[in-house]
Structure formats: structure tokens, C-alpha cells
Amino acid sequence: MTATLPLLEVRGLRTELPARHGALNVPLNVLDGVSFSLGRGRILGLVGESGSGKSATAFSIMGLLDPPARVAGGSIRFAGRELAGLPERELRRLRGNRIAMIFQDPMMTLNPVLTIGAQIVETVLAHARVGRAEARRRARDALGRVGVPGPEERLDAHPHELSGGLRQRVAIAIALLHEPDLIIADEPTTALDATIQAQILREIRGLVEGGRTAVLWITHDLSVAEQLSDEIAVMYAGRIVEQAPAGELLSRPAHPYTAGLLASLPRGPRGSRLTPIPGLPPTLSGRPAGCAFRPRCAAAAPACAADPPWRGRMDGRGGVRCLTPGPEGSR
Amino acid sequence: MTGSMAGWLVRRSAQAALVVLAMTVIVFVGLHVAGNPVDILVPPEADAAERARIAASFGLDQPLWRQYLLFVARALQGDLGRSFIYNQPALALVVERLPATLELSLAALVLAAGLGIGLGLYAGLRPRAAAARLIMAGSVVGLSLPGFWVGLMLVIGFSVRLGWLPSSGRGETVAVLGVGWSFLTADGLAHLILPAANLALFKLALILRLTRAGVREVVHLDYVRFARARGLAPSRVVGVHILRAILIPIVTVIGLEFCSTVAFSMVTESIFAWPGMGRLMVESIHVLDRPVIVAYLVAVVLLFVAVNLLADILYRLLDPRVGTAGAGRGA
Ligand SMILES: Nc1ncnc2c1ncn2[C@@H]1O[C@H](COP(=O)(O)OP(=O)(O)OP(=O)(O)O)[C@@H](O)[C@H]1O
Ligand SMILES: [Mg+2]
């Protein structure tokens, strides 16, 4: 089933904050060997607690890390091209064109002093050789496609004149302008209410069903990831600790961290106890060697002090990084 | 927006009228305390009758309150009196010198804003570059050196020692719209450089630091990142998205600095023998030429009002949210 090359293949991605002249003089690994792949027509959910490195993964792929953070190792292959170390000019041609991104807070992603139309038009003009009139027509059509009512009038509105849901639709319209191969969505529905969130999730599904586009959907909400994704990757302290088809990951988690996340979710019969994972995720500078989840893990063994190897699934659709995986670890 | 603008205009005009009124009272009382202009106007060998005749011809024989009321009555008809010294309408004298001062102030501001914003953008976008650190260190020097001392050093360095640039007067001028301008001839431009550089230095440092601080703040905002994620060219990200966001405080400072340049141009105009309003004011204070002093101050107040109005209009153009939030931010 993996006859064709995946659209996006990330291997051993290491993103670091270089050493500073300060308290700590060692580089810190924001991402410590992140690997996953994503094919066209698929949605990969990337979940994990705050600070686990989800956004860092997205920005590493886009080449938009805030300096001094930088990609220090590994490879990011997109449609057969290596993105790590690609010159800025080349990356810029891909951004907003072949790879589009949607951010968390629609209040913040649109420039408050420019009209909606100006911001869509400039994105059209960044990648297409068309005149202003044609760009404006495309802008209007793009708004219509994502269900913005009265698209013509909205073009002349400023972001503060639109509701949060409409603003996020505008951001999605911008992302879809050039029919990208890959959409990276960094918690795009977190700031929206449940109905609008459901609508947007439906639309994203519809989009992917065309079979051309792949979506990397970042969220810390496992239930959103479950509704939407084909596969889910779980991040912890800068690494992917488990990846599996969505249904399986939720019904039979292999990594103790995934199991812990599930147990802390309000699922199952009403009134069943929620058990939060004991302890806190490590800080960037306080990550333990070996398995970073070890201090919080009930099944931790002395051997966990060494880096646990990645055990791939037989079907190639994920794997787990744990020496003592849960009941399904042997699959 | 037009409605609130008209209301603002009325309020601002009323304020300006009050300021002018208070200012004229202060000038009348202040100059009365400072000395009697008749002593200066009358030749030392004149007798009492001659003295009384001259005093009466300027209305200086009247009690001060009556002089003031007479002044107000005439001022309301646009007549600010005649200069005691030149025996010409005081307002005409000031207006005649206005273009020279405006030219010098504008040249200084264009220099300061152009270089300040340019260097500030660079230092903000590349904060760790050696050149950026050098620029910032230079700006501290620019802020702390006293203007008159810098002026003298410029004269000594570039005119006296090197002989590169003239240090006195306006040079050759070309008449456009009935007034002479220096910047249109090579000789006039050469004369403009040193005084403009002298006036610009402090402003340049101020605008540079303000721009850098703004950029540092704004580059991390989501909408700037989103602009880059859309694949926009760096020139557009910086020139439109970053610059528009930081321009309001810069416009404020440019407005204030323009006012203070005009108001304090006396020092620079004296050092460089620039025939502007400032020098006229200094000369008029020496000889207690009250009508000219009053006319000068009225002109300066009106200029301040006009600059503030312009700044307020700019705010509304720069940020569509300003107009809807009620009264403007102009001071
Ligand atoms: N440019 C940077 N400078 C300093 N720290 C950084 C930088 N980029 C990432 N980090 C650090 O890397 C870690 C991972 O951050 P990241 O934003 O990827 O987390 P996240 O999983 O997206 O969390 P959240 O759910 O809160 O969005 C954090 O500890 C963050 O402080
Ligand atoms: Mg994040």
C-alpha cells in the first residue's frame, strides 16, 4: 500500500535552540528526532501537551522557526524535495502555494490594519502571474468557497468587523487559494465554538476526500484528532512516542503516555473516574535522558534510562517508542 | 468618521484659540516686565518731547491693559501690528521667514525619518548583527550629545577644517510659488546639509530606536508570521505588514519633533546664520519688538495645530480601528 512515495516524509528531525551566553551553555533540543510520513488524501493528527513541540514541528517544516531556533539535523522531504537547508527564496515559493498553514488564533493571524481583500489579493499575487482584477475575482471566489456570506462586501471589510468564525474561514480561504498539496493547521479550531468547529472539520474532510491534499492537523484535543484524522501521532518532550490509525490509537493505546492521556479524557460511561497523569511534563532544559516520560510512568524500568528504540507497526502505519508498551505493543 | 472629525476640528480650534489668547497675555506682561521698547527705539540724544512722540506713534504711551485690548481688537481683523524696528506688518515679516524655517525643519525630518526608519528596520530585523549593535550604540550617542555642541563641531569639522560645506546662510535659492527655496539648487543644497544634519541627529536616533523597538515587538506577532507563511516577498512583509503596524508611534514622534524643531530652530538658525523665523525671533527679543514676537508665536501655535491635525488624519488612515474607537489620539 506504500507503493508511491509519501507526500511528506520527516526523518529524525532535530530542531535546537543554540547555546546562549547565559545560565545554560548547551544547545537545547526542541525537537529530538521527530519522524513521520504523510500521504496525499490523508489527515495526520499531531497531539501532545503544551510545549511538546507540535508548533515547532510545523514551523520547522515551513522554515519559519523564530531565530535563534533552527533545524540542526534530520530531513524533511516534501514531494521528493529536501526542505531542510533549502534557500529562503525556494521555500518562499512553496509557502502559501504548495504548503499552506492555518494558525490557532484567527484574531491574530489577519493583519488588523489591512482589508480582508488586500490580504487575499496579496497572497494571490505572491504566487500567480495575474492582474489585480483577476486577483480580486479569485479572492471573492475563495471566500465564497468556504461559505463566507456576501463575499464581495467582505473583501472591503477589516478583520475587526468579522466574527471569529468568519475570520478563521478567511484564513482557510487564503490557505486554499493555490490548492496546496499540504495544509498544516496549528490548532485552528481551538478558539472557535463547537458548532463552527464541527463545520470546519467537515469542510476539511471534504477537501481531503478529493485525494490530492494532505493535512497535518495539530491539536491538544484527542477527541478532535479522533473525529478528523486517519492517523494520530502523539508527541511528548520533542519526540513522537506513538503513531497509529486513529481508531486503534484510542481503543488500544500502546504507549503508557497515550494511555494516560486517554484516561484523563472525559470519555466512556458517564461518571467514570478521570485520572490525570501524575506529575508535569519536563521543561525544555529539564528533559531526562532516555525515555522522557520515565519519571511519570508507572511501568518505568531501569532500562528506560537508555533511549528506547522505535518499534514500527507491521502495517507500516506507525509505531511506538517504548520498552514496555501496553497490551497492544506486540502487534 | 467625518462627523467625529468635524467635531474634533472644532474642539481643536477652540483649544488653539485659548492657547493663543493665554500666550499673548503672557508675552505682553512678560515684555512689559523685561523692559521698555521706547528705550531702545529712541536715540540716546532725543529729548522728552521726541520720546513722547515716538512712544505715542507706537501706542506705547497707553496703559498696558489698553494696549492689549487694542491689540486683540486689531488681531481679530487679522492685523497683528507693525514691527517697532522694521516698521512693516509683523505678520508679513514672520511669514516671509517661514519658508526658510519650514525648509530646514522638513529637510531635517526627512533625513531623520528616512535614515531612522531604514536603520531601525535593519536593527530590528537583524538584532544580532554587528552592524545593528553599532547602530544602536551610535543612537545612544546621538541622543545624548547637546545639539548646539554638535552644530559647532559640524561647522569646525566640515566647513573650517575640511572646507567641504558652507556653514552660513541659505546659498542660492530658486523662487517657486513666490518664495525662495534652497534645496532646488546645488549651492542651496550644500548650504542645507550641515544645519539639517545638526537638527536631524537627535530625531534620527529617536526614530531609529522607536522603529527598532516596534519591529522587535511586531515580528513575533502571528499576523507577521502568517504573512510569511503565505509566501509573501520579504519586501512586502516588512514594508507593509511590519511597517504599518509600527507607524503610529513613529508618526506621533515625527509630528512632535517637527513642532519642536520649528519652535527651537533658533539655536541652529543662529549657529548657521539661517535666515528663518527662529533667528528673527532671537533678534526681536533683543530689541523687545513685541508685535513680531507675538506674530511669531501665533504662527508657531497655528503650525502645531496643523501638524496635530495632519497626524490625527494619518492615524485614521493607518489604523481603521482608530476612527471607530471615538476621539483621536492626537495630543
Ligand atoms: N524560537 C524559540 N525560542 C525559544 N523557545 C522556543 C522557540 N521555539 C520553540 N521553543 C520552545 O520549544 C518548546 C516547544 O514549543 P512548541 O511551541 O512547539 O510547543 P507546542 O506543542 O506547540 O505547545 P502548545 O500546545 O502550547 O502550542 C517550548 O518549550 C518552547 O518554549
Ligand atoms: Mg503550539
XYZ file of C-alpha atoms and ligand atoms in Angstrom:
694
model
C 0.000 0.000 0.000
C 3.031 2.270 0.145
C 3.908 1.847 -3.482
C 4.018 5.611 -4.099
C 6.280 7.948 -2.163
C 4.553 9.785 0.677
C 3.942 13.499 0.089
C 5.758 14.476 3.277
C 8.397 12.405 4.947
C 10.071 13.718 8.077
C 13.047 11.699 9.325
C 14.964 12.263 12.558
C 14.117 15.960 12.609
C 16.173 17.742 15.237
C 15.413 21.387 15.974
C 17.550 23.147 18.532
C 17.925 26.362 20.407
C 21.653 27.090 20.182
C 23.663 27.614 23.345
C 23.444 31.095 24.775
C 25.801 33.020 26.919
C 23.605 32.572 29.906
C 22.757 30.193 32.631
C 22.851 27.147 30.386
C 25.558 26.889 27.800
C 24.359 23.799 25.985
C 22.073 23.738 22.979
C 18.545 22.630 23.822
C 16.736 20.186 21.578
C 13.260 21.486 20.969
C 12.679 18.526 18.661
C 14.729 15.417 19.256
C 14.374 13.089 16.288
C 10.840 13.546 15.016
C 9.843 11.099 12.259
C 6.560 10.591 10.469
C 5.199 10.449 6.966
C 2.013 11.663 5.400
C 0.442 10.704 2.082
C -1.920 12.632 -0.183
C -5.572 12.427 0.768
C -4.702 11.722 4.391
C -5.051 13.592 7.649
C -2.458 13.120 10.362
C -3.401 14.383 13.792
C -0.474 15.590 15.879
C -1.374 15.688 19.564
C 0.525 16.406 22.740
C 0.596 18.638 25.771
C 1.647 22.268 25.646
C 5.368 22.596 24.987
C 5.755 19.129 23.494
C 6.942 20.604 20.184
C 3.878 20.490 17.928
C 4.221 24.038 16.657
C 7.990 23.654 16.453
C 7.401 20.700 14.106
C 5.104 22.798 11.920
C 7.461 25.768 11.794
C 10.459 23.543 11.106
C 8.674 22.201 8.028
C 7.690 25.702 6.898
C 11.173 27.100 7.546
C 9.594 29.710 9.789
C 11.284 28.995 13.116
C 11.927 32.093 15.180
C 15.676 32.568 15.321
C 17.820 31.528 17.093
C 15.868 28.237 16.933
C 16.961 26.250 13.883
C 16.768 22.856 12.233
C 20.001 21.143 13.265
C 19.546 17.699 11.787
C 17.326 15.200 10.038
C 15.446 15.522 6.810
C 12.125 16.910 5.646
C 11.235 15.535 2.241
C 8.280 17.179 0.569
C 7.134 15.850 -2.815
C 10.588 14.412 -3.309
C 12.424 17.625 -2.363
C 14.534 18.188 0.701
C 13.243 21.212 2.598
C 15.866 21.256 5.354
C 18.513 23.716 4.231
C 16.542 24.886 1.183
C 17.302 28.552 0.431
C 14.747 31.070 1.642
C 13.763 32.016 -1.926
C 12.822 28.444 -2.755
C 10.956 27.995 0.499
C 9.013 31.157 -0.145
C 7.789 29.731 -3.452
C 6.366 26.761 -1.581
C 4.835 28.641 1.324
C 1.227 29.616 0.821
C 1.401 27.849 -2.516
C 2.261 24.136 -2.173
C 2.269 24.172 1.641
C -0.297 26.352 3.348
C -0.660 26.999 7.031
C -3.579 27.906 9.262
C -2.880 29.277 12.725
C -4.577 28.958 16.041
C -5.960 32.383 16.736
C -7.960 33.948 13.897
C -7.999 37.210 15.847
C -4.248 37.413 15.477
C -3.440 35.936 12.082
C -5.042 38.571 9.904
C -3.405 41.976 9.848
C -5.807 44.326 11.654
C -4.976 47.357 9.526
C -5.438 45.794 6.088
C -8.714 44.820 4.480
C -9.580 41.164 4.030
C -9.452 41.708 0.272
C -5.971 43.231 0.360
C -4.648 40.261 2.308
C -6.174 37.673 -0.005
C -5.137 39.567 -3.122
C -1.516 39.881 -1.971
C -1.445 36.123 -1.397
C -2.803 35.500 -4.895
C -0.220 37.840 -6.381
C 2.610 36.235 -4.421
C 2.281 33.032 -6.432
C 0.262 33.696 -9.580
C 1.038 35.961 -12.523
C -2.345 37.623 -12.783
C -3.639 41.183 -12.833
C -5.280 42.939 -9.897
C -8.795 42.498 -11.233
C -8.305 38.773 -11.695
C -6.702 38.512 -8.241
C -9.695 40.229 -6.724
C -12.071 37.930 -8.551
C -10.159 34.944 -7.198
C -10.268 36.439 -3.721
C -14.039 36.761 -3.918
C -14.419 33.208 -5.196
C -12.172 31.897 -2.442
C -14.387 33.496 0.209
C -17.480 32.082 -1.467
C -15.956 28.593 -1.485
C -15.527 28.498 2.282
C -19.080 29.721 2.830
C -18.465 33.361 3.729
C -21.769 35.135 3.070
C -21.617 38.262 0.884
C -18.024 37.716 -0.235
C -17.887 40.831 -2.402
C -18.650 43.148 0.530
C -16.392 41.233 2.916
C -13.417 41.992 0.706
C -13.556 45.617 1.804
C -14.075 44.806 5.481
C -11.323 44.899 8.063
C -10.740 41.844 10.276
C -12.220 43.504 13.373
C -15.538 43.779 11.575
C -15.822 39.972 11.271
C -16.661 37.326 13.865
C -14.019 34.843 14.996
C -15.575 32.053 12.936
C -15.657 34.186 9.798
C -12.088 35.274 10.333
C -10.932 31.664 10.529
C -12.868 30.955 7.335
C -10.966 33.801 5.706
C -7.696 32.235 6.904
C -8.800 28.890 5.466
C -9.832 30.562 2.202
C -6.333 32.037 1.994
C -4.786 28.622 2.691
C -6.828 27.042 -0.112
C -6.129 29.785 -2.698
C -3.437 27.934 -4.605
C -4.809 24.437 -3.984
C -1.886 23.366 -1.801
C -0.609 19.806 -1.582
C -0.161 20.087 2.159
C -2.084 22.052 4.738
C -0.567 22.457 8.181
C -3.208 23.530 10.671
C -1.905 24.538 14.105
C -4.900 24.248 16.450
C -7.123 26.140 14.029
C -10.383 25.464 15.827
C -9.302 25.846 19.450
C -10.569 29.427 19.621
C -13.917 28.633 17.967
C -17.170 27.398 19.452
C -18.259 23.790 18.989
C -20.715 24.276 16.093
C -18.321 26.272 13.965
C -15.548 23.851 14.840
C -17.677 20.927 13.624
C -18.482 22.765 10.368
C -14.843 23.478 9.702
C -13.819 19.903 10.461
C -16.441 18.689 7.952
C -15.112 21.034 5.312
C -11.535 19.909 5.852
C -12.630 16.275 5.490
C -14.443 17.157 2.262
C -11.342 18.833 0.956
C -9.086 15.858 1.645
C -11.557 13.469 0.061
C -10.519 14.908 -3.287
C -7.402 12.783 -2.739
C -4.816 15.403 -3.669
C -4.346 17.261 -0.438
C -2.770 16.085 2.804
C -3.396 17.697 6.170
C -1.214 17.854 9.263
C -3.682 18.766 11.988
C -2.125 19.914 15.239
C -4.251 19.856 18.346
C -4.015 19.036 22.001
C -7.569 17.744 21.892
C -7.531 13.983 21.313
C -11.249 13.864 20.555
C -10.878 16.413 17.735
C -7.977 14.381 16.387
C -10.099 11.235 16.558
C -13.022 12.771 14.636
C -10.833 14.085 11.896
C -7.660 12.101 11.416
C -6.757 8.913 9.639
C -3.755 8.513 11.874
C -2.678 10.131 15.081
C 0.862 10.858 16.235
C 1.400 11.565 19.924
C 4.220 13.930 20.879
C 5.992 14.098 24.187
C 9.006 16.257 25.035
C 10.083 16.818 21.449
C 9.559 13.266 20.195
C 6.778 11.258 18.656
C 6.171 8.482 21.173
C 3.409 6.698 19.331
C 1.690 6.765 15.995
C -1.240 4.604 14.877
C -4.523 4.686 12.940
C -6.890 6.924 14.880
C -9.368 4.267 15.969
C -6.707 1.893 17.180
C -4.720 4.523 18.999
C -7.760 5.464 21.020
C -9.094 1.980 21.662
C -5.778 0.229 22.251
C -3.034 2.707 23.155
C 0.436 1.173 23.220
C 2.474 3.916 24.890
C 1.802 4.500 28.597
C 1.673 8.248 27.857
C -1.089 7.766 25.267
C -2.952 5.579 27.727
C -2.530 8.274 30.373
C -3.857 10.964 28.035
C -6.905 8.810 27.283
C -7.576 8.124 30.935
C -7.577 11.849 31.625
C -10.212 12.473 28.951
C -13.933 12.616 29.755
C -14.909 9.541 27.697
C -16.751 6.300 28.262
C -19.737 5.916 30.576
C -20.861 8.985 32.487
C -19.439 9.208 35.932
C -16.377 7.100 35.195
C -13.345 8.471 37.009
C -10.882 10.756 35.219
C -7.328 10.038 36.198
C -4.839 12.735 35.259
C -1.244 11.697 34.557
C 0.790 12.283 37.733
C 3.497 14.936 37.585
C 4.214 17.536 34.922
C 5.850 17.349 31.501
C 9.542 18.252 31.697
C 10.729 21.722 30.789
C 12.896 22.199 27.744
C 16.091 22.252 29.812
C 14.950 19.560 32.246
C 14.236 16.680 29.876
C 15.667 13.439 31.285
C 17.910 11.229 29.159
C 16.364 8.086 27.736
C 12.592 7.976 27.738
C 11.468 11.455 28.791
C 8.194 10.094 30.138
C 10.021 7.783 32.555
C 9.558 9.906 35.740
C 5.787 9.913 35.285
C 5.423 6.330 34.057
C 4.018 3.561 36.221
C 5.684 0.901 34.077
C 9.135 2.526 34.052
C 12.064 0.104 34.333
C 15.792 0.831 34.867
C 16.368 0.065 31.181
C 14.205 3.083 30.271
C 17.153 5.320 31.165
C 18.554 4.442 27.746
C 16.837 5.715 24.602
C 14.025 3.296 23.776
C 14.067 2.261 20.108
C 11.209 2.959 17.716
C 9.220 -0.215 17.043
C 7.343 0.120 13.769
C 3.971 -1.445 13.196
C 3.709 -4.381 10.867
C 1.384 -2.458 8.518
C 3.786 0.488 8.351
C 1.156 2.878 9.722
C 3.013 3.987 12.820
C 4.789 2.514 15.776
C 5.712 3.138 19.378
C 8.813 4.280 21.251
C 8.644 2.287 24.470
C 10.404 -0.689 26.068
C 7.303 -1.767 27.945
C 4.425 -0.927 25.630
C 0.841 -1.609 26.681
C -1.227 -4.690 25.852
C -1.169 -3.957 22.140
C 2.518 -3.321 21.967
C 3.211 -6.648 20.349
C 1.006 -6.067 17.310
C -15.912 59.270 10.766
C -16.500 62.604 9.027
C -18.795 63.682 11.854
C -16.327 62.914 14.612
C -13.619 64.538 12.517
C -15.563 67.804 12.250
C -16.250 67.797 15.991
C -12.588 67.151 16.641
C -11.659 70.047 14.375
C -13.947 72.432 16.259
C -12.599 71.318 19.644
C -9.029 71.588 18.441
C -9.599 75.088 17.021
C -11.148 76.251 20.295
C -8.147 74.888 22.183
C -5.791 76.651 19.798
C -7.641 79.956 20.256
C -7.331 79.625 24.046
C -3.632 78.877 23.766
C -3.099 81.914 21.554
C -5.023 84.118 23.973
C -3.074 82.927 27.018
C 0.182 83.204 25.125
C -0.444 86.801 24.063
C -1.243 87.840 27.641
C 1.983 86.245 28.840
C 4.016 87.961 26.108
C 2.500 91.362 26.849
C 3.082 91.102 30.593
C 6.473 89.435 30.195
C 7.861 92.030 27.799
C 6.443 94.826 29.916
C 8.435 93.500 32.853
C 11.524 92.888 30.710
C 11.917 96.480 29.650
C 10.540 99.438 27.767
C 10.948 99.194 23.997
C 10.889 103.005 23.826
C 14.358 102.999 25.454
C 15.649 101.010 22.511
C 13.733 102.836 19.805
C 14.609 106.350 20.891
C 18.068 107.685 20.016
C 20.042 108.473 23.183
C 20.284 112.149 22.288
C 16.491 112.607 21.920
C 14.657 114.892 24.315
C 11.478 114.171 26.310
C 9.149 115.553 23.649
C 10.725 113.387 20.938
C 10.459 110.395 23.261
C 6.769 111.006 23.901
C 6.119 111.420 20.184
C 7.752 108.091 19.319
C 6.013 106.286 22.205
C 2.658 107.669 21.079
C 3.268 106.666 17.456
C 3.539 103.014 18.524
C 0.754 103.308 21.079
C 3.260 102.663 23.855
C 2.077 105.669 25.858
C -1.152 103.876 26.728
C -1.541 101.724 29.865
C -0.699 98.061 29.228
C -4.279 96.766 29.519
C -5.425 99.246 26.901
C -2.531 98.297 24.612
C -3.610 94.702 24.986
C -7.274 95.318 24.231
C -6.333 97.357 21.211
C -4.102 94.501 20.056
C -6.918 91.964 20.455
C -9.378 94.161 18.591
C -6.954 94.541 15.670
C -5.849 90.913 15.771
C -9.445 89.813 15.282
C -9.315 91.703 11.978
C -6.091 89.917 11.027
C -3.758 92.787 11.958
C -1.032 91.774 14.405
C 0.541 95.226 14.434
C 3.659 96.704 12.878
C 7.205 95.878 13.856
C 8.741 98.598 16.052
C 12.045 98.124 14.270
C 11.290 97.397 10.637
C 8.080 99.432 10.556
C 6.433 96.687 8.494
C 3.436 94.484 9.305
C 4.766 91.970 11.859
C 2.882 89.026 10.408
C 4.304 89.662 6.939
C 7.815 89.711 8.417
C 7.286 86.337 10.065
C 5.557 84.765 7.079
C 8.387 85.937 4.872
C 10.853 83.975 7.017
C 8.568 80.951 7.410
C 9.624 79.082 4.232
C 13.285 79.090 5.281
C 12.447 77.563 8.663
C 9.995 75.084 7.156
C 12.533 74.042 4.566
C 15.205 73.435 7.178
C 12.833 71.580 9.521
C 11.410 69.423 6.763
C 14.856 68.613 5.418
C 15.931 67.558 8.918
C 12.810 65.448 9.365
C 13.061 63.741 6.003
C 16.677 62.912 6.782
C 15.822 61.686 10.283
C 12.742 59.704 9.263
C 14.321 58.163 6.179
C 17.524 57.067 7.863
C 15.876 56.401 11.223
C 13.175 54.114 9.869
C 15.580 52.395 7.478
C 18.288 51.739 10.047
C 15.689 50.924 12.713
C 14.119 48.287 10.472
C 17.533 46.773 9.843
C 18.489 46.749 13.515
C 15.098 45.291 14.433
C 15.160 42.546 11.832
C 18.814 41.582 12.441
C 19.241 42.299 16.135
C 22.337 40.150 16.493
C 24.248 41.554 13.519
C 27.380 43.500 14.373
C 26.203 46.441 12.259
C 22.936 46.524 14.204
C 24.780 46.714 17.510
C 26.945 49.502 16.145
C 23.853 51.407 15.005
C 22.264 51.080 18.430
C 25.423 52.264 20.178
C 25.557 55.206 17.781
C 21.963 56.098 18.559
C 22.783 56.449 22.253
C 25.482 58.946 21.340
C 23.051 60.770 19.069
C 20.527 61.081 21.866
C 22.956 62.321 24.472
C 25.039 64.930 22.619
C 23.760 68.506 23.014
C 22.518 69.914 19.695
C 24.375 73.220 19.792
C 27.683 71.476 20.504
C 27.144 69.089 17.594
C 26.347 72.123 15.437
C 29.614 73.813 16.376
C 31.558 70.609 15.763
C 29.941 70.249 12.333
C 30.951 73.785 11.450
C 34.502 73.296 12.710
C 34.876 69.901 11.065
C 33.199 70.193 7.699
C 33.492 73.931 6.989
C 36.527 75.264 8.809
C 38.875 72.257 8.725
C 37.808 70.355 5.629
C 36.173 73.217 3.775
C 33.704 70.828 2.158
C 30.465 72.516 3.053
C 29.350 76.094 3.640
C 28.170 76.891 7.136
C 26.349 80.158 6.765
C 23.184 81.297 5.017
C 20.853 79.650 2.537
C 23.019 79.873 -0.539
C 21.416 80.266 -3.935
C 17.621 79.938 -3.950
C 15.045 79.377 -6.641
C 11.652 81.051 -6.416
C 8.709 78.688 -6.590
C 5.223 79.951 -5.721
C 6.736 83.314 -4.898
C 9.140 82.101 -2.203
C 12.757 81.105 -2.430
C 13.853 77.502 -1.815
C 17.422 76.355 -1.262
C 17.030 72.676 -1.927
C 16.423 73.226 -5.639
C 19.963 74.441 -6.384
C 23.224 72.610 -5.855
C 24.612 75.546 -3.890
C 21.477 75.838 -1.766
C 21.514 72.104 -1.093
C 25.130 72.331 0.048
C 24.130 75.098 2.458
C 21.229 72.996 3.716
C 23.261 69.901 4.589
C 25.026 70.971 7.773
C 22.123 72.689 9.563
C 19.733 69.906 8.531
C 22.160 67.232 9.748
C 22.554 69.122 13.008
C 18.810 69.261 13.575
C 18.287 65.683 12.362
C 20.769 63.896 14.604
C 18.656 63.681 17.759
C 15.476 62.858 15.840
C 17.280 60.243 13.821
C 18.402 58.488 16.989
C 14.927 58.721 18.482
C 13.083 57.418 15.417
C 15.661 54.682 14.929
C 15.229 53.366 18.472
C 11.465 53.602 18.256
C 11.417 51.725 14.946
C 13.721 49.007 16.233
C 11.652 48.511 19.384
C 8.475 48.326 17.298
C 9.955 45.778 14.917
C 11.222 43.593 17.761
C 7.714 43.540 19.164
C 5.844 43.009 15.925
C 7.964 40.333 14.199
C 6.750 37.758 16.670
C 3.079 38.557 16.144
C 1.037 35.861 14.484
C -0.033 38.015 11.582
C 3.545 38.736 10.581
C 4.324 35.025 10.754
C 1.142 34.323 8.808
C 2.208 36.862 6.188
C 5.477 34.944 5.779
C 3.625 31.615 5.808
C 1.613 32.882 2.849
C 4.823 33.191 0.864
C 4.818 36.986 0.588
C 8.061 38.616 -0.520
C 10.198 39.961 2.341
C 9.778 43.478 0.974
C 6.029 43.168 1.399
C 6.198 41.537 4.814
C 8.486 44.295 6.076
C 7.212 47.234 4.037
C 3.516 46.600 4.508
C 2.836 44.291 7.420
C 5.593 45.256 9.830
C 5.907 48.917 8.916
C 2.181 49.699 9.012
C 1.942 48.127 12.432
C 4.682 50.277 13.949
C 3.992 53.511 12.109
C 1.545 55.108 14.550
C 4.049 55.821 17.328
C 6.574 56.881 14.698
C 4.117 59.331 13.142
C 3.399 60.716 16.615
C 7.062 61.321 17.293
C 7.655 62.818 13.857
C 4.773 65.237 14.475
C 6.038 66.247 17.900
C 9.592 66.529 16.665
C 8.545 68.690 13.749
C 6.868 71.086 16.159
C 9.836 71.208 18.478
C 12.208 71.683 15.539
C 10.296 74.689 14.348
C 9.994 76.043 17.870
C 13.657 75.533 18.738
C 15.148 76.265 15.334
C 16.579 79.451 16.882
C 19.707 77.658 18.058
C 20.506 76.003 14.747
C 19.485 79.069 12.753
C 21.783 81.199 14.880
C 24.742 78.852 14.540
C 24.343 78.545 10.775
C 23.050 82.095 10.138
C 19.967 80.568 8.552
C 17.563 83.414 7.781
C 14.475 81.777 9.253
C 11.831 82.650 11.824
C 13.964 81.459 14.712
C 16.686 83.987 14.024
C 14.088 86.732 13.539
C 12.655 85.771 16.929
C 16.048 85.974 18.654
C 16.712 89.401 17.127
C 13.229 90.596 18.037
C 13.626 89.522 21.656
C 16.855 91.521 21.899
C 15.054 94.681 20.854
C 11.730 93.899 22.559
C 9.909 94.039 19.226
C 6.620 92.876 20.671
C 4.457 92.683 17.507
C 6.990 90.410 15.801
C 7.327 88.184 18.877
C 3.567 87.840 19.115
C 3.195 87.182 15.399
C 5.919 84.548 15.569
C 4.271 82.759 18.469
C 0.861 82.867 16.797
C 2.375 81.345 13.668
C 4.043 78.593 15.703
C 0.842 77.731 17.562
C -1.115 77.546 14.311
C 1.598 75.338 12.839
C 1.347 72.992 15.835
C -2.399 72.754 15.393
C -1.993 71.968 11.705
C 0.629 69.290 12.387
C -1.559 67.682 15.022
C -4.482 67.659 12.655
C -2.366 66.016 9.994
C -1.119 63.387 12.458
C -4.665 62.617 13.511
C -5.779 62.147 9.929
C -2.792 59.862 9.383
C -3.711 57.726 12.416
C -7.115 57.131 10.915
C -5.632 56.191 7.575
C -3.063 53.896 9.185
C -5.366 52.072 11.535
C -9.043 51.687 10.660
C -9.830 50.919 14.300
C -8.833 54.423 15.471
C -11.814 56.216 13.911
C -14.337 53.798 15.392
C -12.890 53.988 18.885
C -14.113 57.554 19.362
C -11.896 60.594 19.702
C -8.496 60.604 18.061
C -5.230 60.060 19.837
C -3.627 63.342 18.834
C -2.270 65.363 21.724
N 12.303 30.248 18.904
C 12.183 29.728 20.127
N 12.770 30.351 21.161
C 12.660 29.864 22.391
N 11.990 28.737 22.702
C 11.381 28.065 21.718
C 11.433 28.529 20.377
N 10.719 27.684 19.635
C 10.247 26.731 20.465
N 10.657 26.939 21.721
C 10.384 26.062 22.867
O 10.199 24.770 22.386
C 9.221 24.072 23.112
C 8.166 23.524 22.191
O 7.306 24.565 21.823
P 6.051 24.415 20.845
O 5.523 25.780 20.630
O 6.422 23.637 19.665
O 5.018 23.593 21.718
P 3.531 23.168 21.353
O 3.490 21.701 21.425
O 3.127 23.812 20.072
O 2.720 23.757 22.557
P 1.286 24.485 22.581
O 0.270 23.401 22.723
O 1.356 25.335 23.802
O 1.149 25.281 21.337
C 8.694 25.030 24.150
O 9.345 24.756 25.366
C 9.111 26.391 23.601
O 9.310 27.286 24.656
Mg 1.742 25.370 19.601
